[in-house]
């Protein structure tokens, strides 16, 4: 299998990597670029823990080939805070105790940010359906939905 | 495995034709990568078609819309024209996977994956959509119903790729709807599904209808008897019962981890009845919308 | 250790500060099991049996070993057989020896320089199997003539003449059953089944092992108990505990499923053989096939009741299967079944049968949800048939202080009646219901646990404090431990940092299980703080030239105990700490204990559902959890436990199940068809925390983590049965099952 040389942009930074042609973007992020914030909960697109955005679209990085990142723009959880300034969602998740073990949290934050960019005033039901692909086994989702709404309100008033 | 990005449909078809091993087309990859991960599919060549010019576009054509094979469902759902004209197709496309999967999956891929439970396929069949297929010997158009061939199988040969799907123009007072049954509210494969597409006359009588079922047979089923059961009616209870019965009679499902034969059969009838009502209301709504212009 | 005082005013305990690991977890920086790396690290991968039951005739690894980049291959023969039954079972579950006992049982493992090479090596291993007849259903397994999973494993108290698959038996109860049933106006007997469910943590098991040529090893892994991992791995690998250091990573959920080992001994063996660090990360498919689901069950329950709602007698027969190895979870089910009731005559029998399924691992209140589901379903049906209010009947029969419990002990202060009263007073209980809707109610119970615990608490010279504890933080425990230290020391929460130690930095701590951490580690933290306070008071006494007994600790400072002690301005913790190098050296507090007095926990769940009569689909409309927390140290995380447990129970009740085919293979080893609840399935989960102080903890704390998964099964079954007008007796209540019941 011949490795591919890929040039891409991740969290605004130019990045070059080599990968196998069949290597998922998630493996590239975690194993080659040490961006381990995206997690592999299933590897089959069923849990959302590996959520990133690819050219502005929310995707599961386990269902994208590393090769497809060529000349693309990717954002990951590592790019969510600006310097030491947490994103309002990140603050709301800490303030609202919206995670217990925290392993699904990066994926949920990336997904919730994509939601609020598209819909700044979602209903609870819209939040729940948008996040249906992000499994959380600890919280029962209650505090996650509440934290997203807190962040949404703060972002609307900003 | 080799990975190539095709710059044209003919280049993709050529590469696929020339590959001696196993090859696959990559659009959204939401089925392909899962199959590769599961280890039950070893692929020698993957052809990424997303860089073919025009393949990610939605263009009006002959009163309908031509949807490029690599248009992600999330993009499709943002297209006001298609949403207005084919709400049933949109709701079917919108049910494929999570928000994340929507960002990548395509209706063409949903069709080519060959799953009998594919959500968009019954809606496309009910819509009588037309699939444009490119191969080494050129391009031709095929009714969507002729593509599926059984679980995991299509009538396409290894060098053929779908480049677009045409949703046709539709008469006034038309509506479509799609419903599926899943145990949860999201993230499941359809246990049974039904799509209904119908047209009314000025009195509210159904003049044309297409009813298609998913997940109840080795491939999507176009139930002509169900359509006949509602044509000439205003979806009175008797017509809806006849529709449901015709649908149940058309079922040939399996017992598996997702549902039983009895459950799939009865649920297909229930869903067809419910979808017909929604489609009917939409057809009346579109008539009203038309009248107010 | 007794409760300090029943009506204590807390300053920090009970508040909701941010957790100390919060920023790491929202920025992706927190390191979980699979995030660890080491220089020269190899990828480990495991070959698993495709058969439910098969004799391993031979394993040929030569072709795999010949592949460039393959550095080690191990099979069952690389592990020395254990004499102890428990250890042998753990070991053989990690790597089969003579027989593969379930679909997914490990039979060989490789370590290679890349994942692709490891995968190729697995394919190159040739295993010859002699396929044997299998059994996966508990009722089939107990029948004479069933395929025998393992012979000769029955404990002494199992009666002769049963299938050899029956390994465990137990009996609990008191009173005269015949007399009790004779007093009843109505006796209902029903049989129930529940499917095996998986803990479903989002983080697959992962570990990194580094074994060096001098016989020392380091192991990083996601676990609920690093010390227990050390015990198991050192025994399996054959090394002294002191030579193996286990460091727990952040843990991505466990719920009991990470209280044992699966891949850790394998990674150590591969590292030992290859001389390189080896990382193993399970796939989701492996997690479902080879790690602990809970028991599956088949149960018969008989209860008698008078017309006015008095329970006169109760009897339960619980047949559990914990998979291919003996399993004592039936004991806990048999003890928990009737715990909520004050009944004169009660008897429960528990049995475990071997099946060709993965070895059971603890899952949140192991054994209790099944048994209580069966009991609470029959109680509900009695209420329906006798026309009685189900809450009033629970109150009438509720266990209370002084009740001789169904499993032996007499209850001390417990919160069941208060919890039921809270449910009765809540607007949810009387809210109107629409067509096809039903309301269900269930009590739940868990014993709770204390156990071996030790804590070190270091006073830093700048006046801040480091707390070192030995239990992985699975849901905010570092926050609650810090809160209790802050409360006791009288300094701000922010001045305390609590960390989870590796196995060399602290004495033995039991696993994070039994809802024990906030209770036990909290207790040890309070005692360690008091130890440090005593030392700080001694420094102040010496500084002032007065007796140590004449010094009090108030608001984070040493003060003279009274006017007679002398008139000195307070010496704050920071001041004492700053001068500690000159007054005798560093100051630290310690506490080591095997904690008793965990204090049992009760909860009551109320749920409204709507059942679609045409499809059998159930929608959960409203859900309220009432639970006694003793004292809620950090109420956010207490609520979180109540909500999370309820939702796991909702999944168990409605959709989650291990589905086996006729070939004995698991049909749904993935999140697509093993259907845990998703956000859009659920309403908000309302919580009501009761605080009936536990007499066994200085602040009154009770464990809260496990009880919330107990009531949902019956609460939802009762709601669905009332909505559908037909009694459902099998879980999960999937739509096909409900529709079938509706159609009679």
mmCIF file of N, CA and C in Angstrom, chain B residues 103-169:
data_model
loop_
_atom_site.group_PDB
_atom_site.id
_atom_site.type_symbol
_atom_site.label_atom_id
_atom_site.label_comp_id
_atom_site.label_asym_id
_atom_site.label_seq_id
_atom_site.Cartn_x
_atom_site.Cartn_y
_atom_site.Cartn_z
ATOM 1 N N UNK B 103 -23.869 15.048 6.845
ATOM 2 C CA UNK B 103 -22.846 15.922 6.276
ATOM 3 C C UNK B 103 -22.054 15.259 5.163
ATOM 4 N N UNK B 104 -22.193 13.949 5.013
ATOM 5 C CA UNK B 104 -21.406 13.215 4.021
ATOM 6 C C UNK B 104 -22.270 12.363 3.093
ATOM 7 N N UNK B 105 -23.325 11.743 3.647
ATOM 8 C CA UNK B 105 -24.062 10.746 2.865
ATOM 9 C C UNK B 105 -24.819 11.404 1.723
ATOM 10 N N UNK B 106 -25.102 10.598 0.689
ATOM 11 C CA UNK B 106 -25.788 11.103 -0.504
ATOM 12 C C UNK B 106 -26.939 10.156 -0.847
ATOM 13 N N UNK B 107 -27.926 10.661 -1.580
ATOM 14 C CA UNK B 107 -29.016 9.761 -1.984
ATOM 15 C C UNK B 107 -28.523 8.776 -3.047
ATOM 16 N N UNK B 108 -27.576 9.205 -3.849
ATOM 17 C CA UNK B 108 -27.032 8.282 -4.859
ATOM 18 C C UNK B 108 -26.300 7.131 -4.170
ATOM 19 N N UNK B 109 -25.563 7.467 -3.137
ATOM 20 C CA UNK B 109 -24.857 6.418 -2.391
ATOM 21 C C UNK B 109 -25.820 5.503 -1.672
ATOM 22 N N UNK B 110 -26.864 6.088 -1.134
ATOM 23 C CA UNK B 110 -27.901 5.310 -0.451
ATOM 24 C C UNK B 110 -28.502 4.285 -1.420
ATOM 25 N N UNK B 111 -28.687 4.725 -2.652
ATOM 26 C CA UNK B 111 -29.231 3.846 -3.689
ATOM 27 C C UNK B 111 -28.220 2.764 -4.077
ATOM 28 N N UNK B 112 -26.977 3.185 -4.304
ATOM 29 C CA UNK B 112 -25.964 2.250 -4.829
ATOM 30 C C UNK B 112 -25.489 1.260 -3.770
ATOM 31 N N UNK B 113 -25.692 1.580 -2.494
ATOM 32 C CA UNK B 113 -25.311 0.653 -1.437
ATOM 33 C C UNK B 113 -26.169 -0.619 -1.480
ATOM 34 N N UNK B 114 -27.357 -0.485 -2.066
ATOM 35 C CA UNK B 114 -28.177 -1.680 -2.297
ATOM 36 C C UNK B 114 -28.905 -2.219 -1.089
ATOM 37 N N UNK B 115 -28.999 -1.439 -0.033
ATOM 38 C CA UNK B 115 -29.712 -1.950 1.135
ATOM 39 C C UNK B 115 -31.214 -1.908 0.895
ATOM 40 N N UNK B 116 -31.925 -3.001 1.211
ATOM 41 C CA UNK B 116 -33.387 -2.977 1.077
ATOM 42 C C UNK B 116 -34.028 -1.972 2.037
ATOM 43 N N UNK B 117 -33.282 -1.555 3.068
ATOM 44 C CA UNK B 117 -33.829 -0.641 4.066
ATOM 45 C C UNK B 117 -33.420 0.804 3.823
ATOM 46 N N UNK B 118 -32.765 1.079 2.700
ATOM 47 C CA UNK B 118 -32.312 2.451 2.418
ATOM 48 C C UNK B 118 -33.495 3.410 2.498
ATOM 49 N N UNK B 119 -33.315 4.495 3.249
ATOM 50 C CA UNK B 119 -34.446 5.394 3.470
ATOM 51 C C UNK B 119 -34.857 6.161 2.226
ATOM 52 N N UNK B 120 -33.886 6.635 1.453
ATOM 53 C CA UNK B 120 -34.287 7.533 0.358
ATOM 54 C C UNK B 120 -34.875 6.765 -0.826
ATOM 55 N N UNK B 121 -34.607 5.463 -0.892
ATOM 56 C CA UNK B 121 -34.980 4.735 -2.115
ATOM 57 C C UNK B 121 -36.501 4.634 -2.308
ATOM 58 N N UNK B 122 -37.271 4.246 -1.291
ATOM 59 C CA UNK B 122 -38.731 4.224 -1.527
ATOM 60 C C UNK B 122 -39.270 5.599 -1.936
ATOM 61 N N UNK B 123 -38.729 6.647 -1.347
ATOM 62 C CA UNK B 123 -39.208 7.991 -1.712
ATOM 63 C C UNK B 123 -38.845 8.325 -3.149
ATOM 64 N N UNK B 124 -37.641 7.917 -3.560
ATOM 65 C CA UNK B 124 -37.238 8.170 -4.953
ATOM 66 C C UNK B 124 -38.075 7.342 -5.918
ATOM 67 N N UNK B 125 -38.397 6.124 -5.522
ATOM 68 C CA UNK B 125 -39.235 5.269 -6.378
ATOM 69 C C UNK B 125 -40.638 5.860 -6.470
ATOM 70 N N UNK B 126 -41.168 6.286 -5.339
ATOM 71 C CA UNK B 126 -42.499 6.910 -5.366
ATOM 72 C C UNK B 126 -42.488 8.164 -6.232
ATOM 73 N N UNK B 127 -41.355 8.858 -6.217
ATOM 74 C CA UNK B 127 -41.232 10.090 -7.015
ATOM 75 C C UNK B 127 -40.979 9.789 -8.492
ATOM 76 N N UNK B 128 -40.721 8.527 -8.797
ATOM 77 C CA UNK B 128 -40.372 8.121 -10.164
ATOM 78 C C UNK B 128 -39.128 8.858 -10.652
ATOM 79 N N UNK B 129 -38.144 8.933 -9.793
ATOM 80 C CA UNK B 129 -36.905 9.621 -10.142
ATOM 81 C C UNK B 129 -36.150 8.823 -11.202
ATOM 82 N N UNK B 130 -35.289 9.535 -11.915
ATOM 83 C CA UNK B 130 -34.525 8.919 -13.005
ATOM 84 C C UNK B 130 -33.036 9.071 -12.703
ATOM 85 N N UNK B 131 -32.331 7.968 -12.821
ATOM 86 C CA UNK B 131 -30.919 7.938 -12.444
ATOM 87 C C UNK B 131 -30.063 8.048 -13.698
ATOM 88 N N UNK B 132 -29.089 8.967 -13.661
ATOM 89 C CA UNK B 132 -28.166 9.062 -14.814
ATOM 90 C C UNK B 132 -26.922 8.263 -14.495
ATOM 91 N N UNK B 133 -26.632 7.313 -15.372
ATOM 92 C CA UNK B 133 -25.526 6.380 -15.153
ATOM 93 C C UNK B 133 -24.466 6.628 -16.224
ATOM 94 N N UNK B 134 -23.216 6.769 -15.780
ATOM 95 C CA UNK B 134 -22.111 6.930 -16.738
ATOM 96 C C UNK B 134 -21.254 5.685 -16.704
ATOM 97 N N UNK B 135 -20.822 5.272 -17.876
ATOM 98 C CA UNK B 135 -19.944 4.111 -17.968
ATOM 99 C C UNK B 135 -18.976 4.310 -19.108
ATOM 100 N N UNK B 136 -18.131 3.352 -19.358
ATOM 101 C CA UNK B 136 -17.157 3.482 -20.455
ATOM 102 C C UNK B 136 -17.839 3.699 -21.806
ATOM 103 N N UNK B 137 -19.085 3.182 -21.930
ATOM 104 C CA UNK B 137 -19.780 3.331 -23.219
ATOM 105 C C UNK B 137 -20.729 4.525 -23.220
ATOM 106 N N UNK B 138 -20.527 5.469 -22.315
ATOM 107 C CA UNK B 138 -21.340 6.684 -22.337
ATOM 108 C C UNK B 138 -22.353 6.736 -21.214
ATOM 109 N N UNK B 139 -23.341 7.598 -21.430
ATOM 110 C CA UNK B 139 -24.273 7.921 -20.359
ATOM 111 C C UNK B 139 -25.670 7.501 -20.753
ATOM 112 N N UNK B 140 -26.418 6.943 -19.809
ATOM 113 C CA UNK B 140 -27.831 6.703 -20.089
ATOM 114 C C UNK B 140 -28.662 6.864 -18.829
ATOM 115 N N UNK B 141 -29.959 7.002 -18.995
ATOM 116 C CA UNK B 141 -30.873 7.257 -17.891
ATOM 117 C C UNK B 141 -31.683 5.996 -17.578
ATOM 118 N N UNK B 142 -31.858 5.743 -16.291
ATOM 119 C CA UNK B 142 -32.538 4.522 -15.838
ATOM 120 C C UNK B 142 -33.545 4.894 -14.755
ATOM 121 N N UNK B 143 -34.758 4.330 -14.800
ATOM 122 C CA UNK B 143 -35.688 4.567 -13.689
ATOM 123 C C UNK B 143 -35.070 4.043 -12.392
ATOM 124 N N UNK B 144 -35.293 4.747 -11.324
ATOM 125 C CA UNK B 144 -34.642 4.388 -10.069
ATOM 126 C C UNK B 144 -35.022 2.975 -9.630
ATOM 127 N N UNK B 145 -36.228 2.565 -9.937
ATOM 128 C CA UNK B 145 -36.701 1.242 -9.540
ATOM 129 C C UNK B 145 -35.839 0.129 -10.139
ATOM 130 N N UNK B 146 -35.181 0.431 -11.277
ATOM 131 C CA UNK B 146 -34.407 -0.611 -11.949
ATOM 132 C C UNK B 146 -32.996 -0.768 -11.399
ATOM 133 N N UNK B 147 -32.602 0.054 -10.461
ATOM 134 C CA UNK B 147 -31.221 -0.039 -9.939
ATOM 135 C C UNK B 147 -31.073 -1.133 -8.879
ATOM 136 N N UNK B 148 -31.891 -1.182 -7.827
ATOM 137 C CA UNK B 148 -31.675 -2.204 -6.793
ATOM 138 C C UNK B 148 -31.907 -3.605 -7.353
ATOM 139 N N UNK B 149 -31.077 -4.555 -6.913
ATOM 140 C CA UNK B 149 -31.197 -5.925 -7.414
ATOM 141 C C UNK B 149 -31.301 -6.933 -6.278
ATOM 142 N N UNK B 150 -31.268 -6.473 -5.043
ATOM 143 C CA UNK B 150 -31.299 -7.391 -3.900
ATOM 144 C C UNK B 150 -30.356 -6.861 -2.836
ATOM 145 N N UNK B 151 -30.355 -7.499 -1.652
ATOM 146 C CA UNK B 151 -29.522 -6.969 -0.569
ATOM 147 C C UNK B 151 -28.058 -6.810 -0.988
ATOM 148 N N UNK B 152 -27.572 -5.573 -0.955
ATOM 149 C CA UNK B 152 -26.179 -5.297 -1.300
ATOM 150 C C UNK B 152 -25.874 -5.367 -2.787
ATOM 151 N N UNK B 153 -26.911 -5.488 -3.595
ATOM 152 C CA UNK B 153 -26.670 -5.651 -5.041
ATOM 153 C C UNK B 153 -27.434 -4.608 -5.854
ATOM 154 N N UNK B 154 -26.806 -4.198 -6.968
ATOM 155 C CA UNK B 154 -27.504 -3.315 -7.907
ATOM 156 C C UNK B 154 -27.318 -3.872 -9.307
ATOM 157 N N UNK B 155 -28.051 -3.284 -10.240
ATOM 158 C CA UNK B 155 -27.930 -3.718 -11.632
ATOM 159 C C UNK B 155 -26.764 -3.033 -12.339
ATOM 160 N N UNK B 156 -26.065 -2.159 -11.639
ATOM 161 C CA UNK B 156 -24.923 -1.470 -12.270
ATOM 162 C C UNK B 156 -23.757 -2.447 -12.394
ATOM 163 N N UNK B 157 -22.995 -2.305 -13.462
ATOM 164 C CA UNK B 157 -21.780 -3.122 -13.550
ATOM 165 C C UNK B 157 -20.609 -2.366 -12.918
ATOM 166 N N UNK B 158 -19.469 -3.052 -12.820
ATOM 167 C CA UNK B 158 -18.393 -2.497 -11.995
ATOM 168 C C UNK B 158 -17.826 -1.192 -12.552
ATOM 169 N N UNK B 159 -18.037 -0.904 -13.802
ATOM 170 C CA UNK B 159 -17.477 0.316 -14.380
ATOM 171 C C UNK B 159 -18.499 1.453 -14.441
ATOM 172 N N UNK B 160 -19.699 1.197 -13.964
ATOM 173 C CA UNK B 160 -20.730 2.235 -14.058
ATOM 174 C C UNK B 160 -20.822 3.035 -12.768
ATOM 175 N N UNK B 161 -20.996 4.322 -12.918
ATOM 176 C CA UNK B 161 -21.244 5.142 -11.736
ATOM 177 C C UNK B 161 -22.500 5.992 -11.956
ATOM 178 N N UNK B 162 -23.179 6.250 -10.845
ATOM 179 C CA UNK B 162 -24.305 7.184 -10.908
ATOM 180 C C UNK B 162 -23.737 8.593 -10.829
ATOM 181 N N UNK B 163 -24.143 9.448 -11.745
ATOM 182 C CA UNK B 163 -23.632 10.827 -11.706
ATOM 183 C C UNK B 163 -24.678 11.805 -11.187
ATOM 184 N N UNK B 164 -25.963 11.480 -11.359
ATOM 185 C CA UNK B 164 -26.998 12.380 -10.828
ATOM 186 C C UNK B 164 -28.333 11.656 -10.785
ATOM 187 N N UNK B 165 -29.251 12.251 -10.072
ATOM 188 C CA UNK B 165 -30.618 11.726 -9.991
ATOM 189 C C UNK B 165 -31.568 12.880 -10.311
ATOM 190 N N UNK B 166 -32.495 12.622 -11.236
ATOM 191 C CA UNK B 166 -33.450 13.671 -11.624
ATOM 192 C C UNK B 166 -34.766 13.457 -10.894
ATOM 193 N N UNK B 167 -35.155 14.459 -10.124
ATOM 194 C CA UNK B 167 -36.509 14.471 -9.567
ATOM 195 C C UNK B 167 -37.367 15.218 -10.570
ATOM 196 N N UNK B 168 -38.384 14.550 -11.107
ATOM 197 C CA UNK B 168 -39.112 15.148 -12.230
ATOM 198 C C UNK B 168 -40.004 16.327 -11.812
ATOM 199 N N UNK B 169 -40.486 17.011 -12.801
ATOM 200 C CA UNK B 169 -41.495 18.052 -12.572
ATOM 201 C C UNK B 169 -42.752 17.370 -12.048
#
